[in-house]
Every structure is written in C-alpha cells, then in structure tokens.
Tab-separated table of C-alpha atoms in Angstrom:
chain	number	residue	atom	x	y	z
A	1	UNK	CA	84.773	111.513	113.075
A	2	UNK	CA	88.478	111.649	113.186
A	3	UNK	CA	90.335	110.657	116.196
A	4	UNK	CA	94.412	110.972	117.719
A	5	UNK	CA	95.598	108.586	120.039
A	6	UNK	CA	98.794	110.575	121.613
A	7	UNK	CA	99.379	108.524	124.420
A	8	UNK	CA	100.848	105.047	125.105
A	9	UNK	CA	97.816	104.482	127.489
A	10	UNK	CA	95.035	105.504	124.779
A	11	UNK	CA	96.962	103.149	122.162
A	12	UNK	CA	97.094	100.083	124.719
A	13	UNK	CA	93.881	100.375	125.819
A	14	UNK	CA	92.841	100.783	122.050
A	15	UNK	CA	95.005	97.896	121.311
A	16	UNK	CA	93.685	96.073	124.562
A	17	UNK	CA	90.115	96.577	123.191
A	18	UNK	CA	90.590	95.103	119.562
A	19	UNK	CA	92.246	92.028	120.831
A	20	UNK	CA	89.815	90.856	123.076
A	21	UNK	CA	86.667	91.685	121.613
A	22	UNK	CA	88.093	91.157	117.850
A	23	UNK	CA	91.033	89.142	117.550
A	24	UNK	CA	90.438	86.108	119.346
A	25	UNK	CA	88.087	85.330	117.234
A	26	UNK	CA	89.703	84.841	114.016
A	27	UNK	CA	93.793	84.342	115.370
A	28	UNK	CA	95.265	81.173	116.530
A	29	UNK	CA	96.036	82.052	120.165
A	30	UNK	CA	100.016	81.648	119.330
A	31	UNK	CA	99.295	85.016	117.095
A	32	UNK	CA	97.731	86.823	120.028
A	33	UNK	CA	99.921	86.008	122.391
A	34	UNK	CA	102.568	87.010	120.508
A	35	UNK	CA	100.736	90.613	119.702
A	36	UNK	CA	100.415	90.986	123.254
A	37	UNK	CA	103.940	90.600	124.786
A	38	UNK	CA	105.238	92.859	121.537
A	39	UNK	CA	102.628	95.288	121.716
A	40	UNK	CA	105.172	97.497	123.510
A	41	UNK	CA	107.977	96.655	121.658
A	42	UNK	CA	106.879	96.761	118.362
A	43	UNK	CA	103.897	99.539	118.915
A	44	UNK	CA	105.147	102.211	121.300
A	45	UNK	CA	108.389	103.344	118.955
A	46	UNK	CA	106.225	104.912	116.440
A	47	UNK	CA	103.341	107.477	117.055
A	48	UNK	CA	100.716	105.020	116.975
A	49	UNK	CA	99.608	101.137	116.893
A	50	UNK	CA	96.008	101.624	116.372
A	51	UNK	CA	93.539	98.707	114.859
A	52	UNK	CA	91.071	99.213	112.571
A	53	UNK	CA	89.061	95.503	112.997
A	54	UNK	CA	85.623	97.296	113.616
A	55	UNK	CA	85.819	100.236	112.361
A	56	UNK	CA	87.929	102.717	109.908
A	57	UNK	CA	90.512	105.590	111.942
A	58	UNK	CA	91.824	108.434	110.319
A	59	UNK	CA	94.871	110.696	111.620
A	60	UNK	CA	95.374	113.652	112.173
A	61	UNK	CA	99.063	114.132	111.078
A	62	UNK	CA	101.393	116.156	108.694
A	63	UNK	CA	101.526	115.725	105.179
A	64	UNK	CA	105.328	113.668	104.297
A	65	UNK	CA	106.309	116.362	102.149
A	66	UNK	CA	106.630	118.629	105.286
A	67	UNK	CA	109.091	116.197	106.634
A	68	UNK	CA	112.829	116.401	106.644
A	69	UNK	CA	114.205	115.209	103.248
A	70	UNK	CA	117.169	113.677	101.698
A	71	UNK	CA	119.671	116.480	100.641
A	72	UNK	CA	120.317	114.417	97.063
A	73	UNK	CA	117.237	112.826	94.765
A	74	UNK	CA	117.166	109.140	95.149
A	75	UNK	CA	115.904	106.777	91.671
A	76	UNK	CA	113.962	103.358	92.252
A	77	UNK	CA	117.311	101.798	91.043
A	78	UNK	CA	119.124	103.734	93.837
A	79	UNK	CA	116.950	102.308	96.704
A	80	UNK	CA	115.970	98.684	95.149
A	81	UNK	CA	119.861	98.932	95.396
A	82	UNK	CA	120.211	99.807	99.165
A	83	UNK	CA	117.188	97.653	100.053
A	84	UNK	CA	119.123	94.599	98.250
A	85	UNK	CA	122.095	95.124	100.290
A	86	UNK	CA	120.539	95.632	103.236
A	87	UNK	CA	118.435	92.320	103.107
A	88	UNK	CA	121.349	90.217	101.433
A	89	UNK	CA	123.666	90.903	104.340
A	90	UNK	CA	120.623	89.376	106.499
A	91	UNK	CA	120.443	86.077	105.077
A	92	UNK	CA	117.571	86.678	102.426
A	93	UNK	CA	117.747	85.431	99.176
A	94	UNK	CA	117.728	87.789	96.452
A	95	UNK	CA	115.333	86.525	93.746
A	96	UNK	CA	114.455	87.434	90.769
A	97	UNK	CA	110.986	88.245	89.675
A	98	UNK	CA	108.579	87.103	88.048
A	99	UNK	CA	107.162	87.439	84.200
A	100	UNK	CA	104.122	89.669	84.353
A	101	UNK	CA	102.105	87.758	82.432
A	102	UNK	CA	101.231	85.108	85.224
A	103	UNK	CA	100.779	81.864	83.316
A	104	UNK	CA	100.414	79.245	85.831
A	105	UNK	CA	98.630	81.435	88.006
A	106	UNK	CA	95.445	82.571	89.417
A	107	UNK	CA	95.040	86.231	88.453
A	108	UNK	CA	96.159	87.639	84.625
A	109	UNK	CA	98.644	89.784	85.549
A	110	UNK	CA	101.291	89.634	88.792
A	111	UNK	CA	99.998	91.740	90.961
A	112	UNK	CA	102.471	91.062	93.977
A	113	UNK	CA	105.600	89.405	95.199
A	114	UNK	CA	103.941	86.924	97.197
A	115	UNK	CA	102.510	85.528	93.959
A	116	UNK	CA	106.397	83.571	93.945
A	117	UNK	CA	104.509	80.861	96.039
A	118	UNK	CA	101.884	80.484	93.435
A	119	UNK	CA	102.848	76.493	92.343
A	120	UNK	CA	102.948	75.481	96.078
A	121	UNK	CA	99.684	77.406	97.226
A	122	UNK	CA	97.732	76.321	94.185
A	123	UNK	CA	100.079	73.235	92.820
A	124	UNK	CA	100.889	71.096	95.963
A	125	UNK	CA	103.892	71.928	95.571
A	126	UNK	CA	106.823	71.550	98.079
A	127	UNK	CA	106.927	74.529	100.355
A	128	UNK	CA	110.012	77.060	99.876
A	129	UNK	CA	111.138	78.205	103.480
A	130	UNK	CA	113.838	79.981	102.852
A	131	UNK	CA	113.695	84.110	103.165
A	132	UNK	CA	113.721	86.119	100.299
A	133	UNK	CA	113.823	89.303	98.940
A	134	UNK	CA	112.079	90.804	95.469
A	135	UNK	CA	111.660	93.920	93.775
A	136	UNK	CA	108.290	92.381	91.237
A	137	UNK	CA	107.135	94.614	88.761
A	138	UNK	CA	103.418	94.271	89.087
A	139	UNK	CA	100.202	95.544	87.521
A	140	UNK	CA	96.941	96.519	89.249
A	141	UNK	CA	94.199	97.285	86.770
A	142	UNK	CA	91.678	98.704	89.479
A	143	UNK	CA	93.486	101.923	89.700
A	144	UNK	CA	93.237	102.427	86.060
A	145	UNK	CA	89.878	105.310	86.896
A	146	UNK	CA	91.970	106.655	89.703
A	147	UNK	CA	95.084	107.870	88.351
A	148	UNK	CA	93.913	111.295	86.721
A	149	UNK	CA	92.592	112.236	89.909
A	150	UNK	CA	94.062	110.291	93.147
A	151	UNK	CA	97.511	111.114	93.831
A	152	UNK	CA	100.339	108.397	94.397
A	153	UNK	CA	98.563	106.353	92.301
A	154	UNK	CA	99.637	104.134	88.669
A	155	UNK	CA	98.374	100.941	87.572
A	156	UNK	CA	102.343	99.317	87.286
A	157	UNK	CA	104.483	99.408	89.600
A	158	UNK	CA	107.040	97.458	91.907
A	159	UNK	CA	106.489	95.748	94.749
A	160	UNK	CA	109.899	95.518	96.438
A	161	UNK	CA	108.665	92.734	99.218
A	162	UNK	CA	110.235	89.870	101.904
A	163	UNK	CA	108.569	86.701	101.735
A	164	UNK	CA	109.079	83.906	103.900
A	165	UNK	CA	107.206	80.413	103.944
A	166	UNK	CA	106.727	78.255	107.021
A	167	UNK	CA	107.621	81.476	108.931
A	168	UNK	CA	106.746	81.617	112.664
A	169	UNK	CA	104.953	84.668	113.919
A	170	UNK	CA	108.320	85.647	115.823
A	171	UNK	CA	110.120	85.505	112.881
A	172	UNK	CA	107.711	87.538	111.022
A	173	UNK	CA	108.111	90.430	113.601
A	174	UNK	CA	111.530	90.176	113.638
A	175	UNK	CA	111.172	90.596	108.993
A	176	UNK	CA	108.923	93.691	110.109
A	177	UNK	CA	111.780	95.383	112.353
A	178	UNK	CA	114.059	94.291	109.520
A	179	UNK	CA	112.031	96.715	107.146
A	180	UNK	CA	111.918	99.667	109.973
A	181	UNK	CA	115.596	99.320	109.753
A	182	UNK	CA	116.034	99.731	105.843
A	183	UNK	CA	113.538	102.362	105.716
A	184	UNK	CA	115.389	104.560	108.377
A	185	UNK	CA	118.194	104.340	106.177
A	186	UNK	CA	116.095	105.262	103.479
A	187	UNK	CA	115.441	108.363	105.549
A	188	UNK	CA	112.059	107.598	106.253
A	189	UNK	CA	112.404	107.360	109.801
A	190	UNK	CA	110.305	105.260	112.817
A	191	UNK	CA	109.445	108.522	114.604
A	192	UNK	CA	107.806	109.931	111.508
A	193	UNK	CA	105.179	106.667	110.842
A	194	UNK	CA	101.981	105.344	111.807
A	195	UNK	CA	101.571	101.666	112.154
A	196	UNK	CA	97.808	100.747	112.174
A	197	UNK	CA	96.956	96.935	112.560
A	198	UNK	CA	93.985	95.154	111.171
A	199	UNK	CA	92.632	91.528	110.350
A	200	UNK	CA	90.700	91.679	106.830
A	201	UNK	CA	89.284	88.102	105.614
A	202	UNK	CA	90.748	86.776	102.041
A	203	UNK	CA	90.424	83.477	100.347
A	204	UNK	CA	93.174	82.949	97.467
A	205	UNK	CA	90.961	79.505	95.746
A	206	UNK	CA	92.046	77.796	98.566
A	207	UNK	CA	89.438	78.470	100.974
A	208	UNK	CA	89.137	81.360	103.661
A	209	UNK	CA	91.466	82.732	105.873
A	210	UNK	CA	92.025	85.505	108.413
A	211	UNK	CA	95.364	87.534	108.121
A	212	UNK	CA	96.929	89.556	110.376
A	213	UNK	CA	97.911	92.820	108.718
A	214	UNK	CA	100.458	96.093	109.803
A	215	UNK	CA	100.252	99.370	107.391
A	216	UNK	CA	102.479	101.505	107.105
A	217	UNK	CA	101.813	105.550	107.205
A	218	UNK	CA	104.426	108.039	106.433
A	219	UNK	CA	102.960	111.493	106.919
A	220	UNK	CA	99.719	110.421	105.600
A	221	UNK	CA	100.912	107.885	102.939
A	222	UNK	CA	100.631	104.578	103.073
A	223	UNK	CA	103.492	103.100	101.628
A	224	UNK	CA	102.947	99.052	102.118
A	225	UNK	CA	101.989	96.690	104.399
A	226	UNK	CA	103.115	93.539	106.716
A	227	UNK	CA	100.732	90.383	106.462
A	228	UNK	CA	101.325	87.199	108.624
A	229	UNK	CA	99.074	84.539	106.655
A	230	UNK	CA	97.496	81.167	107.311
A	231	UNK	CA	96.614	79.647	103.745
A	232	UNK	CA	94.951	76.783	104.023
A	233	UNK	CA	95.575	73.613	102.044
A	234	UNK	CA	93.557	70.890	101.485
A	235	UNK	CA	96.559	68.208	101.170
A	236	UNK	CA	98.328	69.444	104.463
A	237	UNK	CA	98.158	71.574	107.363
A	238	UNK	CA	97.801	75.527	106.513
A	239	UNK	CA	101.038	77.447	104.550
A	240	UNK	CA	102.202	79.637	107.358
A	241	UNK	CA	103.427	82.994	104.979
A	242	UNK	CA	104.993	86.477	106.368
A	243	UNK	CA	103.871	88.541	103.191
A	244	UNK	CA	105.433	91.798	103.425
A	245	UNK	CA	105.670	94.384	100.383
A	246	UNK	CA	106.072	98.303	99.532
A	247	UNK	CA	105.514	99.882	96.439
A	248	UNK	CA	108.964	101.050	95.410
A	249	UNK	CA	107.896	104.347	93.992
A	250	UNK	CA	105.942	105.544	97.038
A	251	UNK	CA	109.021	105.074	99.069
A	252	UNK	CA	111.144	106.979	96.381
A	253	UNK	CA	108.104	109.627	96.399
A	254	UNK	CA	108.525	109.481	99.854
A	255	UNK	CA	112.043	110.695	100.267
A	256	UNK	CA	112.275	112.702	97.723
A	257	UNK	CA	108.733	115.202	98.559
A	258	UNK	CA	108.235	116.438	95.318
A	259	UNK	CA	104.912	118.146	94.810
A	260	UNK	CA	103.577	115.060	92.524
A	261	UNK	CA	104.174	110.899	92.764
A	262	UNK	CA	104.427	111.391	88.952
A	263	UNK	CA	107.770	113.628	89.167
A	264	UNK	CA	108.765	110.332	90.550
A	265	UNK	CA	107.774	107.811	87.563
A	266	UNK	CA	107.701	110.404	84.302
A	267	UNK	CA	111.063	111.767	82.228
A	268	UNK	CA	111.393	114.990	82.834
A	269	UNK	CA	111.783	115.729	79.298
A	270	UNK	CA	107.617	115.496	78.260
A	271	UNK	CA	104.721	116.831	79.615
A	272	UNK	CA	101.903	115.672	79.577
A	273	UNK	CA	98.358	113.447	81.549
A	274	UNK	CA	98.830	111.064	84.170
A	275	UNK	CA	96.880	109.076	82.231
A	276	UNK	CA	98.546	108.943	79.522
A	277	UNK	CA	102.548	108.618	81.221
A	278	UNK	CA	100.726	105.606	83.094
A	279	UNK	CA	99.059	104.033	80.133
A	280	UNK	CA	102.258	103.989	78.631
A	281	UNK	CA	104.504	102.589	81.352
A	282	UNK	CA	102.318	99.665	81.673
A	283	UNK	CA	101.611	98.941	78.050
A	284	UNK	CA	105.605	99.110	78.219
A	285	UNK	CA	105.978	96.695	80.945
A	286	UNK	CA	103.791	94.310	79.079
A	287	UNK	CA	104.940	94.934	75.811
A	288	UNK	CA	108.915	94.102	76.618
A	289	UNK	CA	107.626	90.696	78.782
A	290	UNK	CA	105.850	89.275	75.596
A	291	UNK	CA	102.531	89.911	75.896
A	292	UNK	CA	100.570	90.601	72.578
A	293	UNK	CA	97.188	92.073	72.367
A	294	UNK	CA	94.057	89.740	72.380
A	295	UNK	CA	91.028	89.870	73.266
A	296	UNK	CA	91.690	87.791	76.926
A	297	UNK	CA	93.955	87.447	79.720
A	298	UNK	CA	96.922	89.677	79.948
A	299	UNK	CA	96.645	91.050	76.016
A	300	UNK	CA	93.230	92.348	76.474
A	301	UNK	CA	94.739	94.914	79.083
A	302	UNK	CA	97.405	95.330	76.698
A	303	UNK	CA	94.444	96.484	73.990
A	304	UNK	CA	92.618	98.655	76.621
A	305	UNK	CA	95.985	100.561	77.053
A	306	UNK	CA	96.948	100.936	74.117
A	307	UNK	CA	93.157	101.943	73.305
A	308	UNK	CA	93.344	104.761	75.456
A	309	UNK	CA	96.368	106.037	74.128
A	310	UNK	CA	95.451	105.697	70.464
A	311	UNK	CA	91.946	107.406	71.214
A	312	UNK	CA	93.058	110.063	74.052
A	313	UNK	CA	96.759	110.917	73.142
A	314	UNK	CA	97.811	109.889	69.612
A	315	UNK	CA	100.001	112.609	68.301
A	316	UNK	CA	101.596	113.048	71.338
A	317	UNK	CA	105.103	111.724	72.085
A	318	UNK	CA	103.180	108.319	73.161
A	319	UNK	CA	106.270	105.565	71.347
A	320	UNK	CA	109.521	107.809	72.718
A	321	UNK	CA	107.564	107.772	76.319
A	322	UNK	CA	107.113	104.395	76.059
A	323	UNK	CA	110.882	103.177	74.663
A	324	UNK	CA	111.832	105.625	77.913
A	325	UNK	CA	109.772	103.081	79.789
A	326	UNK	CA	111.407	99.758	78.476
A	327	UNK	CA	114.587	101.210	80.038
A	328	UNK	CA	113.168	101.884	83.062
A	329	UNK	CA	111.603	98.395	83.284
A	330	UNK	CA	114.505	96.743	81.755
A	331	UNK	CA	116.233	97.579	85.603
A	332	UNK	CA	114.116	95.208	87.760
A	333	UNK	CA	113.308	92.302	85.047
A	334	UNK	CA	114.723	90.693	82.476
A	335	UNK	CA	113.042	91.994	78.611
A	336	UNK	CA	111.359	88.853	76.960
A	337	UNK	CA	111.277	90.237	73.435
A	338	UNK	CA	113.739	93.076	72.331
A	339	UNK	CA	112.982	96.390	72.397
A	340	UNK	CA	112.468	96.595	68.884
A	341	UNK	CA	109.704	93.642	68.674
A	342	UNK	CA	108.233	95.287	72.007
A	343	UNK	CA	107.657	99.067	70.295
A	344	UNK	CA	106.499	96.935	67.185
A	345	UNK	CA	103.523	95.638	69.215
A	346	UNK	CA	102.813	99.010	70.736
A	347	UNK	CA	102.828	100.843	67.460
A	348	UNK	CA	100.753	97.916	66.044
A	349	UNK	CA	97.904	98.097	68.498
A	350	UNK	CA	98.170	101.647	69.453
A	351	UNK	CA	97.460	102.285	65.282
A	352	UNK	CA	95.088	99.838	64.961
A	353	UNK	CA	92.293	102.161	66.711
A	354	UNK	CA	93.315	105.508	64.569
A	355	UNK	CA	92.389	102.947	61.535
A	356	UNK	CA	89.244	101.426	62.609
C-alpha cells in the first residue's frame, strides 16, 4: 500500500499516533517531550515528518534527478570542503579519521564515523564531549551482492558525519538544523526532502538500547540519517551520543543528477562493471591503509576483492583503476604504505588466483 501525507494535520496526527502508542515506550520522557514541542518546528518545513515505528511508508514523490541542479559539477573534495567550513565556523572540531582497518575495535573494518568513540564505549574510557566533524572513509561488506544491480550503491565509501558525546537532545536538534543548513547550500534544499522518523533497537556489546532516528529523503534517495543514542555502560550512567552521518557520494550524486551514482565514483576515462570499479576502490582503500591479505579480519576482505577481480575482470585495466583510486582516497585519509607497496599488494593477490 503506498500512502502521502500532504497536510500538516495528516502528519501531526500521524506523528501524534506514533508517539503515544510507540514512543513512550522505549524514550526517556525528556526525548518525547522534546519531539513534541519541535514537532512543528523541526517537521512542518519539509514535505513530511512521518514515523515508521510499526510499520514501513513509502512516498509517492519525484525522482532527485528531476530536481533543479547545480549549474557546475561538484567532486567529493569540493563538498567535504564546503561541509568543513561550514561546521568549523560553528564550533566543531575538525578531526581526522580513522584507519580502516579497526584494530581496537568491534567490527573488522570502520564502517562509520561514530566508531571515533570506540575506546570510551567499549574501553571505559573518558568521554569526549566536544563536537566534531569527520569525513571517515568506511567499508560496508553487505552491499557487496547489491552493487551490480541496486543503484547508489558501493561497498566503500565516506561517511562525512557530526558526532557529539554527552549531547542533550536540544543540542542534537539544533546539529540536525545545522546539517539542513549545509545541505541547502549544497543545493539540496529543505523544500525538496522527506524526513521520516523511526526508533529501531541496537545493542553495540554493551547491552540494548533504543535510538531515536531521522532519515533523510531527497527525491526518493536516502542520503543519511540523524540518531540521538543512549549507550549504556556498565561502569556509569548511559553515553548520551547525537550520531549523525551522510554518505558523501550520495550527496555529490545528489547535486549533480547524473543518470548513474557510478558517474559519481568512476574516472571517466574506463568503462567498465560496477562490480568491478567497486571491487577496486575498496581493495584500494585497504590496500594504501596497510592491510595485507589473510585469511581473517580486514585481509580476508582484501582476498575476496581482489578474488573477484582476478577471476571476473583480469585483463581489464583493473591496477591503473585502482592507482586512480589511491588518489582519490589519498584526499580524505592519510596513505599508510606508499603507493608503490599498496599496488604491490594488489598485484600480488589479484595474481595469485590467475596462478592457482
């Protein structure tokens, strides 16, 4: 069934409905409160602040690439760039991000900014409140099936994210209005997105928790999302987190509206699979942070890449695509090994297969 809510009535009393039956159930009443005296504020600017606790909503709305564009092509580097700016002269910190292969972590790979808290989530650590602003390269190995077929999607990417520890829930609105402000100068204005709201129930090894979560639509894509957590600790009282991350190239996909994300992420000088420009951008990103291929951890992903590329696409232009790709990654973190040791590795591993 697909639904519109065009009214401010139909989205309050939708609104009205998920809080009461839904959300006092699993948010401190500080958080609803909050929710309610915004819900104007914060809801009625866009088209829509719809909830999707009980059930899933879809929209009827225009694809992005319909929308008004920017009259010149933007890069990542041109918006991490503008995004940096426009969250320095804020007060956030500008940090710098993390090595993919998460060592003293919980998961192989980084697979967001938020990760930065790792050591005091999972450590005991002493809690970083100051706000801060990253553009993480990270790697998501569940959309490795889904990139042949399922637009907008790559299995490395960056998560340009705010992050803010011991952060009140006003403060974490007022980080969300923040980000409605860099995107309109992004061009990706408020009148053209869909904010739906949602609780979904995670547990980090710490034990569960409920968090409070804003998407953002743009014309049918969802380009990131705004989390207010509660991570609880077992030393202390629960790590109050506003979590809030985009994936970079979605917003550059975004403004630009070309026909494919991939005119977005690929040199225009090959052709060539999906599959194969996003095998090789990852095994790139890992290859110039210092991961080696094993048979565990983050150099068994660095085998499966290179496996598909040795097995699917050797004898294409697989080791110039990916010494393009250590430049591009070489933007938003700093190169463990040198490119020449990096392409080493990939040329190792990616010829080991066409041996065997």
């Amino acid at each position: 069934m697909t639904k519109t809510y065009q009214t401010k009535e139909q989205v309050l009393e939708k609104a009205e409905t998920i809080l009461s039956k839904s959300l006092r159930g699993v948010a401190s009443s500080e958080v609803v409160g909050v929710i309610e005296s915004q819900i104007g504020v914060y809801g009625m600017k866009r088209k829509g602040f719809l909830g999707d606790i009980v059930e899933k909503y879809f929209f009827e709305i225009n694809p992005f690439v319909g929308l008004p564009k920017k009259k010149k092509t933007v890069s990542p580097v041109d918006a991490v760039a503008i995004m940096e700016k426009h969250f320095a002269s804020l007060g956030f910190t500008i940090v710098p991000p993390r090595n993919i292969a998460n060592s003293d972590g919980r998961t192989d790979l980084v697979i967001a900014g938020v990760q930065m808290f790792d050591d005091i989530i999972h450590q005991n650590k002493e809690a970083r409140e100051e706000k801060m602003f990253v553009a993480q390269p990270s790697v998501r190995m569940q959309f490795q099936s889904q990139v042949q077929s399922q637009e907008g999607t790559s299995t490395s990417f960056v998560n340009v994210c705010t992050e803010k520890m011991g952060s009140g829930f006003d403060a974490h609105l007022e980080a969300v209005d923040h980000w409605c402000g860099v995107l309109s100068k992004l061009g990706l204005h408020m009148n053209d997105l869909v904010i739906v709201m949602r609780t979904s129930e995670k547990d980090w090894g710490t034990g569960p928790f409920v968090a409070l979560e804003l998407f953002f639509i743009y014309g049918g894509l969802e380009l990131g999302d705004a989390a207010y957590l509660l991570i609880p600790q077992a030393s202390r009282g629960p790590l109050p987190v506003s979590d809030i991350g985009f994936g970079l190239e979605r917003i550059v996909w975004a403004m630009n509206k070309t026909k494919s994300y991939f005119d977005v992420i690929t040199p225009w000088t090959f052709n060539g699979a999906k599959e194969m420009f996003d095998s090789c951008r990852t095994l790139a990103l890992l290859a110039i942070s210092g991961v080696k291929a094993s048979n565990k951890g983050p150099g068994l992903q660095f085998r499966r890449f290179a496996k598909t590329l040795s097995e699917k696409y050797y004898g294409e232009d697989i080791f110039q695509i990916v010494l393009h790709y250590f430049d591009y990654w070489g933007r938003f973190t700093k190169p463990s090994v040198s490119k020449v040791e990096a392409l080493y590795a990939v040329r190792l591993e990616v010829e080991r297969f066409v041996n065997l």
